[in-house]
Amino acid sequence: MAQIIDGKVISTQIKDELKEKVAALKEHGIVPCLAVIQVGQDPASSVYVNNKKKACTYIGIDSRAYELPESVSQTELMELIETLNRDESVNGILVQLPLPKHIDENAVIQVISPAKDVDGFHPETVGNMCIGTDGFLPCTPAGVIQLLKRSGIEIAGKECVVVGRSNIVGKPMAMLLLRENGTVTIAHSKTKNLKEVTKRADILVAAVGKPKFITGEYVKEGAVVIDVGIHRNENNKLCGDVDFDDVVQKVSAITPVPGGVGPMTIAMLMDNCVKNAVSPKSEC
Ligand code: NDP
C-alpha cells in the first residue's frame, strides 16, 4: 500500500509552528508583514491572493493587499514596489503572477528588493539558492522538500528525476534536491526516451503542466512520486500531472491532487515571511 503524502496535514503543521513563532515575536513587539500586490481581477489570481490572506490571518502575519486596476502602468506598479522596498514595516513583497501583457514580468520581479523577495524569483535570490547561501527558497520546490523530509523520505543518494525545467518549479526543484544530496536529472520536452529516464527515479517529481501525463509506464516499482501539477478536468475537478489511479499501485509514496503539493506553496511563503521577520535580510 502506497503512503499517501498528506500536504494538508503537513502544511497545517508548518503553519501551526509559524503561529507559535509569530506569537513569540509579538511579545518582542515584532509583527511580520506581507504585502501582496494583485493587478486586475483574474479569478484564479483572486483565489490565490485570498488564500494567502487567510494564511496570514491564521498565523498572525499582518497582510497588506494592494489591488491595482488592470490598466495600471508598469511605472506605477514599480513605484509601488519601490515604496514597499523602503517601508521598514514590510518583511515580504509578493506580486501575484501572471501580470497583464503590457507589463514586463521580469522587470517587475527584478525591482522587488532581494531582501524582501519572499517568492524567491529575483535573480539574486536564485543565485543564492544555487550556491547554497542562506536565503529565501522558492515556495513550491521548498514545499516539496518539506513534504519529503516530514514524511521520512531520505533524499541523499537517491536518483531524483524532475520532469519540467521552468524557472518557477523545475529548475529550482532540481537545485534543492541537489542541495539535499540527491543525484538529479532534469527532463523536458526535448528529452529522448523519457520513460526510460523517469523509470530510473527513486524520487520522481512531475512538473510537466499536462494533466495525467505521468502514467504507470513512467514509474519504477516502489518509487516516490511527487505531483506538482494542478489542472481542472472536464468535470471541473482538480487533477495533477500524474495519473494517480494508474500510478498508486506501483509506488511506495505519492502526493494526491488536491491536497499534496498545493497547500505547501502558501505554507512556505509564510515561512519565508516569518524567517525574514526573525532575522531580516540586508540588501547587498
Ligand atoms: P511550465 O509550462 O512553465 O513548464 C512545463 C515544463 O514541462 C517545461 O519545462 C516543458 O519542457 C516540460 N514539458 C512539457 N511537455 C513535456 C513532455 N511531453 N515531456 C517532457 N517534458 C515536458 O509549467 P510550470 O513549471 O510553471 O508548472 C508545472 C505544473 O505545476 C503546472 O501544472 C502548474 O499548474 C503547476 N504548478 C503548481 C504549483 C503549486 O503550488 N502546486 C505552483 C506552480 C505551478 P520545455 O522546457 O522543453 O518546454
Short mmCIF file of C-alpha atoms and ligand atoms in Angstrom, two decimals:
data_model
loop_
_atom_site.label_atom_id
_atom_site.label_comp_id
_atom_site.label_asym_id
_atom_site.label_seq_id
_atom_site.Cartn_x
_atom_site.Cartn_y
_atom_site.Cartn_z
CA MET A 1 0.00 0.00 0.00
CA ALA A 2 1.43 3.35 -1.03
CA GLN A 3 1.93 6.03 1.59
CA ILE A 4 -0.28 8.99 0.64
CA ILE A 5 1.71 12.10 1.47
CA ASP A 6 -0.80 14.49 3.00
CA GLY A 7 0.06 18.08 2.13
CA LYS A 8 -2.90 19.41 4.09
CA VAL A 9 -1.68 17.86 7.33
CA ILE A 10 1.97 18.81 6.77
CA SER A 11 1.17 22.38 5.71
CA THR A 12 -1.03 22.79 8.80
CA GLN A 13 1.85 21.54 10.99
CA ILE A 14 4.12 24.17 9.41
CA LYS A 15 1.53 26.93 9.81
CA ASP A 16 0.99 25.97 13.47
CA GLU A 17 4.75 26.12 14.09
CA LEU A 18 4.83 29.55 12.45
CA LYS A 19 1.86 30.71 14.54
CA GLU A 20 3.85 29.95 17.68
CA LYS A 21 6.92 31.78 16.33
CA VAL A 22 4.82 34.81 15.42
CA ALA A 23 3.22 34.87 18.89
CA ALA A 24 6.72 34.87 20.41
CA LEU A 25 7.84 37.65 18.04
CA LYS A 26 4.82 39.75 19.01
CA GLU A 27 5.96 39.61 22.64
CA HIS A 28 9.05 41.45 21.42
CA GLY A 29 6.96 43.97 19.50
CA ILE A 30 7.67 42.42 16.08
CA VAL A 31 4.77 41.78 13.71
CA PRO A 32 5.70 40.15 10.37
CA CYS A 33 4.08 41.90 7.44
CA LEU A 34 3.47 40.62 3.91
CA ALA A 35 2.49 43.00 1.11
CA VAL A 36 0.56 41.30 -1.69
CA ILE A 37 0.04 43.13 -4.96
CA GLN A 38 -2.60 41.98 -7.42
CA VAL A 39 -3.06 43.60 -10.81
CA GLY A 40 -6.50 43.15 -12.38
CA GLN A 41 -9.12 40.67 -11.26
CA ASP A 42 -8.20 37.35 -12.80
CA PRO A 43 -10.43 34.90 -10.85
CA ALA A 44 -7.67 32.31 -10.31
CA SER A 45 -5.29 35.01 -9.02
CA SER A 46 -8.02 36.32 -6.69
CA VAL A 47 -8.40 32.81 -5.21
CA TYR A 48 -4.61 32.53 -4.65
CA VAL A 49 -4.43 36.03 -3.13
CA ASN A 50 -7.36 35.29 -0.79
CA ASN A 51 -5.77 32.03 0.33
CA LYS A 52 -2.57 33.92 1.14
CA LYS A 53 -4.54 36.49 3.16
CA LYS A 54 -6.30 33.70 5.06
CA ALA A 55 -2.99 32.00 5.86
CA CYS A 56 -1.56 35.31 7.11
CA THR A 57 -4.57 35.81 9.38
CA TYR A 58 -4.27 32.24 10.72
CA ILE A 59 -0.58 32.67 11.57
CA GLY A 60 -0.83 36.26 12.81
CA ILE A 61 1.06 37.90 9.95
CA ASP A 62 -0.12 41.38 9.05
CA SER A 63 -1.16 41.21 5.37
CA ARG A 64 -1.47 44.31 3.24
CA ALA A 65 -3.37 43.93 -0.01
CA TYR A 66 -2.76 46.27 -2.94
CA GLU A 67 -5.38 45.76 -5.64
CA LEU A 68 -4.38 47.65 -8.76
CA PRO A 69 -6.51 48.06 -11.87
CA GLU A 70 -5.68 46.02 -14.98
CA SER A 71 -4.76 49.30 -16.69
CA VAL A 72 -2.02 50.21 -14.20
CA SER A 73 1.21 51.20 -15.93
CA GLN A 74 4.48 49.39 -15.38
CA THR A 75 5.95 52.60 -13.92
CA GLU A 76 3.14 52.94 -11.37
CA LEU A 77 3.49 49.29 -10.34
CA MET A 78 7.26 49.61 -9.98
CA GLU A 79 6.89 52.81 -7.94
CA LEU A 80 4.60 50.99 -5.50
CA ILE A 81 7.15 48.18 -5.17
CA GLU A 82 9.94 50.68 -4.55
CA THR A 83 7.86 52.34 -1.82
CA LEU A 84 7.32 48.94 -0.19
CA ASN A 85 11.04 48.14 -0.55
CA ARG A 86 11.76 51.23 1.59
CA ASP A 87 8.98 50.53 4.13
CA GLU A 88 10.71 49.01 7.15
CA SER A 89 7.47 47.54 8.50
CA VAL A 90 7.16 45.27 5.43
CA ASN A 91 9.06 41.93 5.56
CA GLY A 92 7.88 40.42 2.32
CA ILE A 93 6.62 41.65 -1.05
CA LEU A 94 4.73 39.41 -3.42
CA VAL A 95 3.39 40.33 -6.84
CA GLN A 96 0.75 37.84 -7.92
CA LEU A 97 1.59 36.42 -11.36
CA PRO A 98 0.68 36.37 -14.18
CA LEU A 99 0.64 40.09 -14.91
CA PRO A 100 -1.25 41.73 -17.80
CA LYS A 101 0.54 41.56 -21.15
CA HIS A 102 1.56 45.24 -21.20
CA ILE A 103 3.72 44.70 -18.09
CA ASP A 104 7.19 43.16 -18.28
CA GLU A 105 7.08 40.43 -15.60
CA ASN A 106 10.86 40.05 -15.43
CA ALA A 107 11.38 43.77 -14.90
CA VAL A 108 8.83 43.70 -12.07
CA ILE A 109 10.44 40.68 -10.40
CA GLN A 110 13.81 42.41 -10.55
CA VAL A 111 12.60 45.59 -8.87
CA ILE A 112 11.49 43.70 -5.74
CA SER A 113 14.28 44.05 -3.20
CA PRO A 114 16.10 40.71 -2.77
CA ALA A 115 15.81 41.46 0.96
CA LYS A 116 12.01 41.10 0.72
CA ASP A 117 11.71 38.60 -2.15
CA VAL A 118 9.55 36.01 -0.36
CA ASP A 119 8.51 34.35 -3.64
CA GLY A 120 12.19 33.65 -4.35
CA PHE A 121 12.10 34.70 -8.01
CA HIS A 122 14.67 37.56 -8.07
CA PRO A 123 17.89 36.58 -9.91
CA GLU A 124 19.94 37.34 -6.79
CA THR A 125 17.72 35.03 -4.71
CA VAL A 126 18.03 32.31 -7.37
CA GLY A 127 21.82 32.76 -7.40
CA ASN A 128 21.99 32.43 -3.61
CA MET A 129 19.93 29.25 -3.77
CA CYS A 130 22.26 27.81 -6.43
CA ILE A 131 25.44 28.49 -4.48
CA GLY A 132 23.86 27.33 -1.24
CA THR A 133 23.90 30.68 0.60
CA ASP A 134 21.18 31.18 3.19
CA GLY A 135 18.22 32.97 1.70
CA PHE A 136 14.65 32.78 0.53
CA LEU A 137 13.74 29.50 -1.14
CA PRO A 138 11.19 29.32 -3.95
CA CYS A 139 7.94 28.26 -2.29
CA THR A 140 6.69 25.31 -4.35
CA PRO A 141 10.02 23.44 -4.59
CA ALA A 142 10.77 24.20 -0.92
CA GLY A 143 7.34 22.78 -0.10
CA VAL A 144 8.21 19.55 -1.93
CA ILE A 145 11.42 19.20 0.11
CA GLN A 146 9.42 19.64 3.32
CA LEU A 147 6.86 17.05 2.18
CA LEU A 148 9.66 14.54 1.63
CA LYS A 149 11.53 15.29 4.84
CA ARG A 150 8.47 15.35 7.05
CA SER A 151 7.29 12.06 5.54
CA GLY A 152 10.57 10.42 6.49
CA ILE A 153 11.74 10.04 2.88
CA GLU A 154 15.52 10.19 2.52
CA ILE A 155 16.77 12.27 -0.43
CA ALA A 156 20.55 11.87 -0.05
CA GLY A 157 21.99 9.45 -2.58
CA LYS A 158 18.64 8.86 -4.31
CA GLU A 159 18.10 9.04 -8.08
CA CYS A 160 15.81 12.06 -8.45
CA VAL A 161 14.18 12.91 -11.78
CA VAL A 162 12.36 16.20 -12.26
CA VAL A 163 10.15 16.42 -15.34
CA GLY A 164 9.95 20.11 -16.24
CA ARG A 165 12.53 22.90 -16.32
CA SER A 166 10.56 26.09 -15.68
CA ASN A 167 12.19 28.84 -13.63
CA ILE A 168 9.39 28.64 -11.07
CA VAL A 169 9.25 24.89 -10.48
CA GLY A 170 11.51 22.53 -12.45
CA LYS A 171 14.92 24.23 -12.23
CA PRO A 172 14.74 25.30 -8.57
CA MET A 173 13.27 21.90 -7.69
CA ALA A 174 16.30 20.19 -9.20
CA MET A 175 18.64 22.56 -7.38
CA LEU A 176 17.01 21.93 -3.98
CA LEU A 177 17.11 18.15 -4.48
CA LEU A 178 20.81 18.53 -5.34
CA ARG A 179 21.32 20.58 -2.17
CA GLU A 180 19.84 17.63 -0.28
CA ASN A 181 22.45 15.37 -1.95
CA GLY A 182 20.12 13.71 -4.44
CA THR A 183 21.53 12.58 -7.80
CA VAL A 184 19.42 14.73 -10.06
CA THR A 185 18.29 14.52 -13.68
CA ILE A 186 16.12 17.20 -15.30
CA ALA A 187 13.87 16.02 -18.13
CA HIS A 188 11.94 18.28 -20.52
CA SER A 189 10.09 18.26 -23.80
CA LYS A 190 13.25 17.52 -25.81
CA THR A 191 14.33 14.59 -23.60
CA LYS A 192 14.70 11.39 -25.58
CA ASN A 193 13.22 8.14 -24.22
CA LEU A 194 11.51 9.96 -21.37
CA LYS A 195 10.03 6.78 -19.89
CA GLU A 196 13.48 5.24 -19.57
CA VAL A 197 14.71 8.35 -17.78
CA THR A 198 11.75 8.61 -15.39
CA LYS A 199 11.91 4.89 -14.63
CA ARG A 200 15.36 5.42 -13.13
CA ALA A 201 13.86 7.65 -10.46
CA ASP A 202 13.67 6.72 -6.81
CA ILE A 203 12.02 10.13 -6.43
CA LEU A 204 10.08 11.41 -9.43
CA VAL A 205 8.80 15.00 -9.45
CA ALA A 206 6.24 15.80 -12.14
CA ALA A 207 6.06 19.49 -13.13
CA VAL A 208 5.02 19.00 -16.75
CA GLY A 209 1.87 21.10 -16.88
CA LYS A 210 -0.07 18.31 -18.66
CA PRO A 211 -2.98 16.56 -16.93
CA LYS A 212 -2.36 12.89 -16.01
CA PHE A 213 0.74 12.80 -18.24
CA ILE A 214 2.74 10.51 -15.93
CA THR A 215 1.14 7.06 -16.06
CA GLY A 216 2.34 3.81 -14.51
CA GLU A 217 4.59 3.24 -17.55
CA TYR A 218 6.80 6.14 -16.48
CA VAL A 219 7.31 4.96 -12.92
CA LYS A 220 9.63 2.43 -11.30
CA GLU A 221 8.14 -0.05 -8.80
CA GLY A 222 8.50 1.38 -5.29
CA ALA A 223 9.34 4.94 -6.38
CA VAL A 224 8.20 8.08 -4.56
CA VAL A 225 6.09 10.29 -6.86
CA ILE A 226 5.52 13.99 -6.22
CA ASP A 227 2.87 15.66 -8.37
CA VAL A 228 3.28 19.43 -8.71
CA GLY A 229 0.70 19.83 -11.48
CA ILE A 230 -2.70 21.43 -10.99
CA HIS A 231 -5.42 21.20 -13.61
CA ARG A 232 -9.20 21.22 -13.77
CA ASN A 233 -10.66 18.35 -15.75
CA GLU A 234 -13.77 18.41 -17.92
CA ASN A 235 -15.95 17.99 -14.78
CA ASN A 236 -14.21 20.94 -13.10
CA LYS A 237 -12.45 18.54 -10.71
CA LEU A 238 -8.79 19.09 -9.81
CA CYS A 239 -6.17 16.68 -11.08
CA GLY A 240 -2.40 16.68 -11.39
CA ASP A 241 0.32 15.86 -13.89
CA VAL A 242 0.25 12.28 -12.62
CA ASP A 243 -2.44 9.71 -13.38
CA PHE A 244 -2.90 8.92 -9.69
CA ASP A 245 -5.11 5.83 -10.08
CA ASP A 246 -2.72 4.27 -12.59
CA VAL A 247 0.43 5.03 -10.58
CA VAL A 248 -0.66 4.48 -6.98
CA GLN A 249 -0.43 0.66 -7.20
CA LYS A 250 3.25 0.78 -8.16
CA VAL A 251 4.72 3.38 -5.84
CA SER A 252 5.87 3.46 -2.22
CA ALA A 253 4.60 7.02 -1.66
CA ILE A 254 2.69 9.62 -3.66
CA THR A 255 1.16 13.07 -3.28
CA PRO A 256 -2.50 13.45 -4.24
CA VAL A 257 -4.02 16.39 -6.13
CA PRO A 258 -5.65 18.21 -4.46
CA GLY A 259 -4.13 18.03 -1.00
CA GLY A 260 -0.49 17.33 -1.88
CA VAL A 261 1.97 19.97 -3.06
CA GLY A 262 -0.67 22.72 -3.45
CA PRO A 263 -1.16 23.64 0.23
CA MET A 264 2.62 23.58 0.79
CA THR A 265 3.32 26.54 -1.50
CA ILE A 266 1.48 29.00 0.74
CA ALA A 267 2.92 27.46 3.91
CA MET A 268 6.45 28.02 2.58
CA LEU A 269 5.60 31.58 1.55
CA MET A 270 4.54 32.21 5.14
CA ASP A 271 7.76 30.55 6.33
CA ASN A 272 9.86 32.90 4.19
CA CYS A 273 7.98 35.89 5.57
CA VAL A 274 8.32 34.86 9.23
CA LYS A 275 12.01 33.96 8.82
CA ASN A 276 12.61 37.43 7.45
CA ALA A 277 10.93 38.99 10.46
CA VAL A 278 13.10 36.89 12.81
CA SER A 279 16.35 37.78 11.03
CA PRO A 280 15.83 40.37 8.30
CA LYS A 281 17.98 40.10 5.21
CA SER A 282 20.04 43.10 4.37
CA GLU A 283 20.43 44.28 0.82
CA CYS A 284 23.80 43.73 -0.85
P1 NDP B 1 5.62 25.22 -17.48
O1 NDP B 1 4.58 25.05 -18.54
O2 NDP B 1 6.31 26.54 -17.34
O3 NDP B 1 6.76 24.10 -17.68
C1 NDP B 1 6.44 22.80 -18.06
C2 NDP B 1 7.71 22.02 -18.27
O4 NDP B 1 7.36 20.70 -18.67
C3 NDP B 1 8.62 22.60 -19.36
O5 NDP B 1 9.95 22.62 -18.92
C4 NDP B 1 8.44 21.63 -20.51
O6 NDP B 1 9.62 21.42 -21.29
C5 NDP B 1 8.10 20.35 -19.81
N1 NDP B 1 7.30 19.50 -20.69
C6 NDP B 1 6.18 19.83 -21.37
N2 NDP B 1 5.75 18.80 -22.10
C7 NDP B 1 6.62 17.79 -21.90
C8 NDP B 1 6.73 16.47 -22.39
N3 NDP B 1 5.86 15.97 -23.28
N4 NDP B 1 7.75 15.71 -21.97
C9 NDP B 1 8.65 16.19 -21.09
N5 NDP B 1 8.60 17.45 -20.59
C10 NDP B 1 7.60 18.23 -21.00
O7 NDP B 1 4.92 24.81 -16.12
P2 NDP B 1 5.31 25.17 -14.60
O8 NDP B 1 6.66 24.63 -14.29
O9 NDP B 1 5.02 26.58 -14.30
O10 NDP B 1 4.21 24.30 -13.84
C11 NDP B 1 4.15 22.90 -13.95
C12 NDP B 1 2.87 22.41 -13.32
O11 NDP B 1 2.86 22.75 -11.94
C13 NDP B 1 1.59 23.05 -13.88
O12 NDP B 1 0.58 22.09 -13.88
C14 NDP B 1 1.27 24.15 -12.90
O13 NDP B 1 -0.10 24.47 -12.87
C15 NDP B 1 1.72 23.52 -11.62
N6 NDP B 1 2.12 24.46 -10.55
C16 NDP B 1 1.70 24.15 -9.29
C17 NDP B 1 2.07 24.94 -8.23
C18 NDP B 1 1.61 24.54 -6.88
O14 NDP B 1 1.59 25.35 -5.97
N7 NDP B 1 1.27 23.27 -6.67
C19 NDP B 1 2.87 26.15 -8.41
C20 NDP B 1 3.35 26.33 -9.76
C21 NDP B 1 2.96 25.51 -10.79
P3 NDP B 1 10.30 22.57 -22.22
O15 NDP B 1 11.02 23.46 -21.26
O16 NDP B 1 11.19 21.81 -23.10
O17 NDP B 1 9.17 23.26 -22.92
#
